[in-house]
mmCIF file of C-alpha atoms and ligand atoms in Angstrom:
data_model
loop_
_atom_site.group_PDB
_atom_site.id
_atom_site.type_symbol
_atom_site.label_atom_id
_atom_site.label_comp_id
_atom_site.label_asym_id
_atom_site.label_seq_id
_atom_site.Cartn_x
_atom_site.Cartn_y
_atom_site.Cartn_z
ATOM 1 C CA MET A 1 0.000 0.000 0.000
ATOM 2 C CA SER A 2 1.411 3.446 -0.874
ATOM 3 C CA SER A 3 1.974 5.946 1.925
ATOM 4 C CA VAL A 4 -0.914 8.104 0.602
ATOM 5 C CA GLU A 5 -3.299 5.160 0.870
ATOM 6 C CA ASN A 6 -1.827 4.322 4.245
ATOM 7 C CA ASP A 7 -2.603 7.850 5.465
ATOM 8 C CA GLY A 8 -6.102 7.447 4.078
ATOM 9 C CA LEU A 9 -6.527 4.213 6.022
ATOM 10 C CA SER A 10 -5.276 5.943 9.188
ATOM 11 C CA ARG A 11 -7.874 8.686 8.671
ATOM 12 C CA VAL A 12 -10.661 6.111 8.373
ATOM 13 C CA ILE A 13 -9.399 4.330 11.491
ATOM 14 C CA ARG A 14 -9.301 7.638 13.394
ATOM 15 C CA TYR A 15 -12.842 8.376 12.252
ATOM 16 C CA VAL A 16 -13.956 4.948 13.544
ATOM 17 C CA GLU A 17 -12.263 5.698 16.852
ATOM 18 C CA ASP A 18 -14.197 8.958 17.226
ATOM 19 C CA GLU A 19 -17.565 8.190 15.664
ATOM 20 C CA VAL A 20 -18.252 4.453 15.780
ATOM 21 C CA PRO A 21 -18.745 2.526 19.053
ATOM 22 C CA PHE A 22 -15.728 0.327 18.390
ATOM 23 C CA GLU A 23 -12.134 0.626 19.642
ATOM 24 C CA PRO A 24 -9.895 -0.072 16.616
ATOM 25 C CA GLY A 25 -6.656 0.315 18.608
ATOM 26 C CA TYR A 26 -6.998 -3.201 20.021
ATOM 27 C CA TYR A 27 -7.255 -4.954 16.663
ATOM 28 C CA ASN A 28 -4.457 -5.698 14.218
ATOM 29 C CA GLU A 29 -4.099 -3.347 11.272
ATOM 30 C CA ALA A 30 -4.241 -6.044 8.588
ATOM 31 C CA TYR A 31 -7.624 -7.106 9.969
ATOM 32 C CA LEU A 32 -8.964 -3.513 10.078
ATOM 33 C CA GLN A 33 -7.693 -2.881 6.573
ATOM 34 C CA ARG A 34 -9.423 -5.997 5.174
ATOM 35 C CA ARG A 35 -12.774 -5.183 6.770
ATOM 36 C CA ILE A 36 -12.667 -1.536 5.665
ATOM 37 C CA ALA A 37 -11.633 -2.566 2.111
ATOM 38 C CA ALA A 38 -14.646 -4.900 1.939
ATOM 39 C CA ARG A 39 -17.028 -2.032 2.818
ATOM 40 C CA MET A 40 -15.279 0.312 0.347
ATOM 41 C CA GLN A 41 -15.864 -2.208 -2.401
ATOM 42 C CA ARG A 42 -19.538 -2.543 -1.468
ATOM 43 C CA ARG A 43 -19.961 1.243 -1.631
ATOM 44 C CA ASN A 44 -17.833 1.659 -4.792
ATOM 45 C CA ALA A 45 -15.424 3.968 -2.984
ATOM 46 C CA ASP A 46 -12.151 4.227 -4.923
ATOM 47 C CA SER A 47 -10.069 5.664 -2.106
ATOM 48 C CA HIS A 48 -10.151 5.830 1.675
ATOM 49 C CA ASP A 49 -10.987 9.523 1.470
ATOM 50 C CA ASP A 50 -13.966 8.788 -0.806
ATOM 51 C CA TYR A 51 -15.092 6.272 1.735
ATOM 52 C CA LEU A 52 -14.695 8.782 4.582
ATOM 53 C CA GLY A 53 -17.118 11.014 2.683
ATOM 54 C CA VAL A 54 -19.627 8.146 2.513
ATOM 55 C CA LEU A 55 -19.218 7.421 6.223
ATOM 56 C CA ARG A 56 -19.722 11.056 7.208
ATOM 57 C CA GLY A 57 -22.959 11.365 5.269
ATOM 58 C CA ASP A 58 -24.598 8.019 5.909
ATOM 59 C CA ASP A 59 -25.706 6.624 9.296
ATOM 60 C CA ASP A 60 -26.443 3.227 7.733
ATOM 61 C CA GLU A 61 -22.875 2.936 6.468
ATOM 62 C CA ARG A 62 -21.494 3.620 9.951
ATOM 63 C CA GLN A 63 -23.671 0.760 11.217
ATOM 64 C CA ALA A 64 -22.609 -1.476 8.304
ATOM 65 C CA LEU A 65 -18.943 -0.768 9.030
ATOM 66 C CA LEU A 66 -19.463 -1.576 12.715
ATOM 67 C CA ASP A 67 -21.085 -4.874 11.711
ATOM 68 C CA ALA A 68 -18.189 -5.626 9.361
ATOM 69 C CA LEU A 69 -15.613 -4.876 12.065
ATOM 70 C CA THR A 70 -17.298 -7.064 14.669
ATOM 71 C CA ILE A 71 -17.270 -9.969 12.237
ATOM 72 C CA ASN A 72 -19.427 -12.717 13.666
ATOM 73 C CA VAL A 73 -18.844 -15.820 11.612
ATOM 74 C CA THR A 74 -19.848 -18.786 13.741
ATOM 75 C CA GLY A 75 -21.696 -22.110 13.633
ATOM 76 C CA PHE A 76 -23.370 -24.784 15.742
ATOM 77 C CA PHE A 77 -20.707 -27.300 16.832
ATOM 78 C CA ARG A 78 -18.033 -25.344 14.980
ATOM 79 C CA ASP A 79 -14.941 -27.610 14.792
ATOM 80 C CA PRO A 80 -16.768 -30.878 15.675
ATOM 81 C CA ASP A 81 -13.515 -32.524 16.877
ATOM 82 C CA MET A 82 -13.300 -29.960 19.650
ATOM 83 C CA TRP A 83 -16.876 -30.755 20.759
ATOM 84 C CA ALA A 84 -16.040 -34.487 20.775
ATOM 85 C CA ASP A 85 -12.981 -33.822 22.976
ATOM 86 C CA LEU A 86 -15.018 -31.512 25.221
ATOM 87 C CA ARG A 87 -17.699 -34.098 26.051
ATOM 88 C CA PRO A 88 -15.628 -35.983 28.701
ATOM 89 C CA VAL A 89 -14.520 -32.657 30.202
ATOM 90 C CA VAL A 90 -18.156 -31.561 30.710
ATOM 91 C CA GLN A 91 -19.121 -35.046 31.940
ATOM 92 C CA GLU A 92 -16.381 -34.900 34.557
ATOM 93 C CA LEU A 93 -17.109 -31.317 35.630
ATOM 94 C CA THR A 94 -20.821 -31.970 36.167
ATOM 95 C CA ALA A 95 -20.078 -35.267 37.962
ATOM 96 C CA GLU A 96 -17.663 -33.582 40.354
ATOM 97 C CA GLN A 97 -19.434 -30.292 41.044
ATOM 98 C CA ARG A 98 -22.983 -29.400 41.985
ATOM 99 C CA SER A 99 -22.716 -26.143 40.093
ATOM 100 C CA VAL A 100 -20.692 -25.593 36.921
ATOM 101 C CA THR A 101 -20.397 -22.161 35.279
ATOM 102 C CA ALA A 102 -19.698 -21.931 31.550
ATOM 103 C CA TRP A 103 -19.065 -18.667 29.708
ATOM 104 C CA SER A 104 -19.066 -18.298 25.938
ATOM 105 C CA ALA A 105 -17.108 -15.099 25.330
ATOM 106 C CA PRO A 106 -17.578 -13.985 22.583
ATOM 107 C CA CYS A 107 -20.691 -15.867 21.472
ATOM 108 C CA ALA A 108 -21.629 -14.016 18.213
ATOM 109 C CA ASP A 109 -25.237 -14.992 17.340
ATOM 110 C CA GLY A 110 -25.435 -17.610 20.088
ATOM 111 C CA ARG A 111 -24.729 -20.827 18.228
ATOM 112 C CA GLU A 112 -21.731 -21.671 20.440
ATOM 113 C CA PRO A 113 -23.520 -21.506 23.844
ATOM 114 C CA TYR A 114 -26.635 -23.173 22.394
ATOM 115 C CA SER A 115 -24.357 -25.992 21.151
ATOM 116 C CA LEU A 116 -23.118 -26.485 24.709
ATOM 117 C CA ALA A 117 -26.686 -26.458 26.077
ATOM 118 C CA MET A 118 -27.749 -29.042 23.466
ATOM 119 C CA LEU A 119 -24.686 -31.225 24.032
ATOM 120 C CA ALA A 120 -25.380 -31.229 27.773
ATOM 121 C CA ALA A 121 -29.057 -32.082 27.288
ATOM 122 C CA ASP A 122 -28.267 -34.735 24.674
ATOM 123 C CA ASP A 123 -25.567 -36.630 26.587
ATOM 124 C CA PRO A 124 -26.928 -38.923 29.339
ATOM 125 C CA ASP A 125 -23.556 -38.740 31.121
ATOM 126 C CA ILE A 126 -23.736 -34.972 31.526
ATOM 127 C CA ASP A 127 -25.827 -33.604 34.388
ATOM 128 C CA ASP A 128 -27.196 -30.552 32.591
ATOM 129 C CA ARG A 129 -29.143 -29.295 35.630
ATOM 130 C CA SER A 130 -25.885 -28.334 37.296
ATOM 131 C CA LEU A 131 -24.671 -26.346 34.290
ATOM 132 C CA ASP A 132 -25.185 -22.558 34.163
ATOM 133 C CA ILE A 133 -24.378 -21.111 30.764
ATOM 134 C CA TYR A 134 -23.582 -17.424 30.238
ATOM 135 C CA ALA A 135 -22.706 -15.866 26.905
ATOM 136 C CA CYS A 136 -21.578 -12.404 25.826
ATOM 137 C CA ASP A 137 -20.566 -10.376 22.828
ATOM 138 C CA ILE A 138 -19.623 -6.743 22.208
ATOM 139 C CA SER A 139 -22.224 -6.502 19.452
ATOM 140 C CA GLU A 140 -25.765 -5.652 20.556
ATOM 141 C CA GLU A 141 -27.076 -6.916 17.259
ATOM 142 C CA ALA A 142 -25.399 -10.296 17.783
ATOM 143 C CA ILE A 143 -26.847 -10.586 21.302
ATOM 144 C CA GLU A 144 -30.295 -9.644 20.002
ATOM 145 C CA ALA A 145 -30.031 -12.375 17.338
ATOM 146 C CA ALA A 146 -28.837 -14.858 19.972
ATOM 147 C CA ARG A 147 -31.802 -14.099 22.236
ATOM 148 C CA THR A 148 -34.180 -14.464 19.292
ATOM 149 C CA GLY A 149 -32.644 -17.850 18.462
ATOM 150 C CA ILE A 150 -33.827 -18.134 14.855
ATOM 151 C CA TYR A 151 -31.371 -19.444 12.246
ATOM 152 C CA GLU A 152 -31.823 -19.950 8.522
ATOM 153 C CA THR A 153 -30.321 -22.462 6.154
ATOM 154 C CA THR A 154 -28.931 -20.510 3.196
ATOM 155 C CA ARG A 155 -26.804 -21.244 0.165
ATOM 156 C CA THR A 156 -23.690 -21.159 2.337
ATOM 157 C CA THR A 157 -24.970 -22.355 5.734
ATOM 158 C CA ASP A 158 -26.705 -25.669 6.356
ATOM 159 C CA ILE A 159 -28.121 -25.483 9.886
ATOM 160 C CA GLY A 160 -29.329 -29.110 9.845
ATOM 161 C CA GLU A 161 -25.817 -30.250 8.971
ATOM 162 C CA GLU A 162 -24.285 -28.054 11.687
ATOM 163 C CA LEU A 163 -26.513 -29.823 14.227
ATOM 164 C CA GLY A 164 -25.193 -33.210 13.015
ATOM 165 C CA PRO A 165 -23.256 -34.121 16.210
ATOM 166 C CA LEU A 166 -26.568 -34.479 18.112
ATOM 167 C CA THR A 167 -28.501 -37.757 18.222
ATOM 168 C CA SER A 168 -31.523 -35.664 17.212
ATOM 169 C CA TYR A 169 -32.057 -31.898 17.247
ATOM 170 C CA GLU A 170 -35.865 -32.130 17.404
ATOM 171 C CA PRO A 171 -36.067 -31.777 21.224
ATOM 172 C CA TYR A 172 -34.181 -28.451 21.092
ATOM 173 C CA VAL A 173 -35.012 -26.894 17.740
ATOM 174 C CA GLU A 174 -38.261 -26.472 15.883
ATOM 175 C CA GLN A 175 -37.756 -26.683 12.131
ATOM 176 C CA GLU A 176 -39.994 -25.271 9.456
ATOM 177 C CA ASP A 177 -38.412 -25.671 6.027
ATOM 178 C CA ALA A 178 -35.188 -23.633 6.099
ATOM 179 C CA THR A 179 -35.981 -21.941 9.434
ATOM 180 C CA PHE A 180 -34.720 -23.342 12.733
ATOM 181 C CA ARG A 181 -36.049 -21.904 16.008
ATOM 182 C CA ILE A 182 -34.446 -22.690 19.322
ATOM 183 C CA ARG A 183 -37.160 -24.000 21.653
ATOM 184 C CA GLU A 184 -37.990 -21.917 24.741
ATOM 185 C CA SER A 185 -36.896 -24.731 27.082
ATOM 186 C CA LEU A 186 -33.363 -24.575 25.621
ATOM 187 C CA LYS A 187 -33.281 -20.779 25.388
ATOM 188 C CA ARG A 188 -33.853 -20.643 29.139
ATOM 189 C CA ARG A 189 -30.579 -22.514 29.635
ATOM 190 C CA VAL A 190 -28.449 -19.611 28.339
ATOM 191 C CA THR A 191 -28.134 -16.061 29.726
ATOM 192 C CA PHE A 192 -26.932 -13.506 27.169
ATOM 193 C CA GLU A 193 -25.395 -10.082 27.823
ATOM 194 C CA THR A 194 -23.482 -7.437 25.897
ATOM 195 C CA HIS A 195 -19.957 -7.180 27.217
ATOM 196 C CA ASP A 196 -16.612 -5.878 25.957
ATOM 197 C CA LEU A 197 -13.965 -8.465 26.759
ATOM 198 C CA ILE A 198 -11.160 -5.943 26.427
ATOM 199 C CA GLN A 199 -12.550 -3.086 28.456
ATOM 200 C CA ASP A 200 -15.141 -4.511 30.874
ATOM 201 C CA ARG A 201 -14.507 -6.453 34.077
ATOM 202 C CA PRO A 202 -14.963 -10.145 33.409
ATOM 203 C CA ARG A 203 -17.230 -12.661 35.085
ATOM 204 C CA THR A 204 -15.376 -14.678 37.764
ATOM 205 C CA ASP A 205 -15.269 -18.310 39.007
ATOM 206 C CA VAL A 206 -15.811 -19.706 35.541
ATOM 207 C CA ASP A 207 -15.306 -23.489 35.215
ATOM 208 C CA LEU A 208 -15.474 -23.661 31.434
ATOM 209 C CA LEU A 209 -14.541 -20.649 29.325
ATOM 210 C CA PHE A 210 -14.845 -20.501 25.550
ATOM 211 C CA CYS A 211 -12.846 -17.684 23.970
ATOM 212 C CA ARG A 212 -12.760 -18.817 20.367
ATOM 213 C CA ASN A 213 -11.993 -16.854 17.242
ATOM 214 C CA LEU A 214 -11.520 -13.433 18.791
ATOM 215 C CA LEU A 215 -7.771 -13.591 19.522
ATOM 216 C CA ILE A 216 -7.022 -13.901 15.801
ATOM 217 C CA TYR A 217 -8.275 -10.337 15.278
ATOM 218 C CA ILE A 218 -6.576 -8.800 18.292
ATOM 219 C CA ASP A 219 -3.369 -6.792 17.972
ATOM 220 C CA ALA A 220 -0.353 -8.718 19.336
ATOM 221 C CA ALA A 221 0.154 -6.123 22.080
ATOM 222 C CA TYR A 222 -3.303 -6.842 23.545
ATOM 223 C CA LYS A 223 -3.266 -10.648 23.396
ATOM 224 C CA GLU A 224 -1.524 -11.066 26.749
ATOM 225 C CA PRO A 225 -3.748 -8.482 28.522
ATOM 226 C CA LEU A 226 -6.796 -10.284 27.108
ATOM 227 C CA PHE A 227 -5.396 -13.570 28.371
ATOM 228 C CA GLU A 228 -4.865 -12.036 31.800
ATOM 229 C CA THR A 229 -8.570 -11.132 31.742
ATOM 230 C CA LEU A 230 -9.410 -14.748 30.864
ATOM 231 C CA GLN A 231 -7.249 -15.914 33.778
ATOM 232 C CA THR A 232 -9.147 -13.571 36.105
ATOM 233 C CA ALA A 233 -12.381 -15.113 34.895
ATOM 234 C CA LEU A 234 -11.298 -18.732 35.370
ATOM 235 C CA ARG A 235 -11.201 -20.524 38.686
ATOM 236 C CA PRO A 236 -7.968 -22.532 39.158
ATOM 237 C CA GLY A 237 -8.609 -25.974 37.682
ATOM 238 C CA GLY A 238 -11.144 -24.528 35.215
ATOM 239 C CA TYR A 239 -10.968 -25.135 31.476
ATOM 240 C CA LEU A 240 -10.307 -22.768 28.585
ATOM 241 C CA VAL A 241 -11.116 -23.430 24.930
ATOM 242 C CA VAL A 242 -9.603 -21.185 22.235
ATOM 243 C CA GLY A 243 -10.131 -21.298 18.469
ATOM 244 C CA LYS A 244 -8.567 -23.965 16.276
ATOM 245 C CA THR A 245 -5.969 -21.566 14.877
ATOM 246 C CA GLU A 246 -5.301 -19.759 18.157
ATOM 247 C CA THR A 247 -2.712 -20.419 20.868
ATOM 248 C CA VAL A 248 -1.902 -19.389 24.426
ATOM 249 C CA PRO A 249 0.575 -16.458 24.246
ATOM 250 C CA PRO A 250 4.114 -17.383 25.407
ATOM 251 C CA GLY A 251 3.931 -15.247 28.563
ATOM 252 C CA CYS A 252 0.842 -17.146 29.817
ATOM 253 C CA ARG A 253 1.836 -20.723 28.920
ATOM 254 C CA ASP A 254 2.986 -21.710 32.418
ATOM 255 C CA ALA A 255 -0.541 -21.201 33.708
ATOM 256 C CA PHE A 256 -2.175 -23.676 31.298
ATOM 257 C CA ASP A 257 -1.887 -27.439 30.711
ATOM 258 C CA ALA A 258 -3.067 -28.786 27.356
ATOM 259 C CA VAL A 259 -5.923 -31.274 27.824
ATOM 260 C CA ALA A 260 -6.563 -31.884 24.146
ATOM 261 C CA LYS A 261 -3.935 -30.093 22.124
ATOM 262 C CA ARG A 262 -5.526 -30.544 18.677
ATOM 263 C CA SER A 263 -8.749 -29.055 20.032
ATOM 264 C CA ARG A 264 -7.138 -26.227 21.976
ATOM 265 C CA ILE A 265 -8.681 -27.241 25.300
ATOM 266 C CA TYR A 266 -6.542 -26.184 28.274
ATOM 267 C CA GLN A 267 -6.781 -26.493 32.040
ATOM 268 C CA TYR A 268 -5.914 -23.397 34.046
ATOM 269 C CA THR A 269 -3.477 -24.336 36.762
ATOM 270 C CA GLY A 270 -3.720 -20.980 38.554
HETATM 271 C C1 LIG B 301 -15.772 -14.888 14.872
HETATM 272 S S1 LIG B 301 -16.892 -14.514 16.188
HETATM 273 C C2 LIG B 301 -16.584 -15.870 17.282
HETATM 274 C C3 LIG B 301 -17.865 -16.523 17.764
HETATM 275 C C4 LIG B 301 -17.667 -17.900 18.418
HETATM 276 N N1 LIG B 301 -16.837 -17.816 19.600
HETATM 277 C C5 LIG B 301 -17.079 -18.896 17.440
HETATM 278 O O1 LIG B 301 -15.902 -19.223 17.540
HETATM 279 O O2 LIG B 301 -17.818 -19.328 16.544
HETATM 280 C C6 LIG B 301 -16.070 -13.127 16.911
HETATM 281 C C7 LIG B 301 -17.003 -12.276 17.784
HETATM 282 O O3 LIG B 301 -16.197 -11.438 18.609
HETATM 283 C C8 LIG B 301 -16.973 -10.295 18.913
HETATM 284 N N2 LIG B 301 -16.059 -9.296 19.472
HETATM 285 C C9 LIG B 301 -15.135 -8.521 18.835
HETATM 286 N N3 LIG B 301 -14.486 -7.738 19.724
HETATM 287 C C10 LIG B 301 -15.009 -8.032 20.955
HETATM 288 C C11 LIG B 301 -14.759 -7.548 22.267
HETATM 289 N N4 LIG B 301 -13.837 -6.609 22.489
HETATM 290 N N5 LIG B 301 -15.490 -8.057 23.294
HETATM 291 C C12 LIG B 301 -16.442 -9.005 23.067
HETATM 292 N N6 LIG B 301 -16.733 -9.484 21.845
HETATM 293 C C13 LIG B 301 -16.014 -9.011 20.805
HETATM 294 C C14 LIG B 301 -17.593 -9.961 17.585
HETATM 295 O O4 LIG B 301 -18.725 -9.129 17.745
HETATM 296 C C15 LIG B 301 -17.922 -11.354 17.034
HETATM 297 O O5 LIG B 301 -19.278 -11.694 17.286
#
């Protein structure tokens, strides 16, 4: 990228900082650049300064850019191998403790915490009554979608296939053609809230913490602070799951033992 374009990008990022409820400083520049470029293409903006003009004059574009920056790609039972490796962990936790706290952070549109609720209800060796599931995301829109609990099969997303790891999804999801609605009885198992994992104080005494597919977007300088937040949230002996392509930063490795390395499930030793 030429230095002129680079300055243009910096101006867009500064604008985001001032005018959009999103803190770009915590995210890596390559990620910000890709998301902004995708919106520029959608709006036929040839340069960053053209795009700044669009942003200044159009409330909907500011919202669209916010949505693009808080990218919320997700899925039910995303990375099925991880869910297979997690089963014995949840079985053991609920066998040993009367109350188990799980936190899906971030949860995007809710498919991750609902997967845990369904897995727990589906597996006879998991005592799902002792499991309390909390879930958060920075995006209000994502949390709204999660609370609504309606998912559509589209050209690129097959919800029925995503629910494949279950013996049957019928007890938890009502299907009408391409529309899948989470049943009220399952919705009640998950508590959703908006929460900024970088700036807000975390939940504490968590036994099972999912922090998947957020670290990949975070600037290197903020990975360790984010991990320190995760450590504050976990009780010693609790479990942490990160995304398939994510790792524990070097400075935090002593505090975690790998339980299932391929699945990125770790136990926090405290
Ligand atoms: C790719 S999704 C991951 C969802 C799920 N954990 C998974 O792996 O399928 C990333 C989510 O992180 C959220 N996010 C980005 N920055 C955040 C922050 N500072 N605090 C909480 N959530 C954040 C986005 O809104 C988005 O929904």
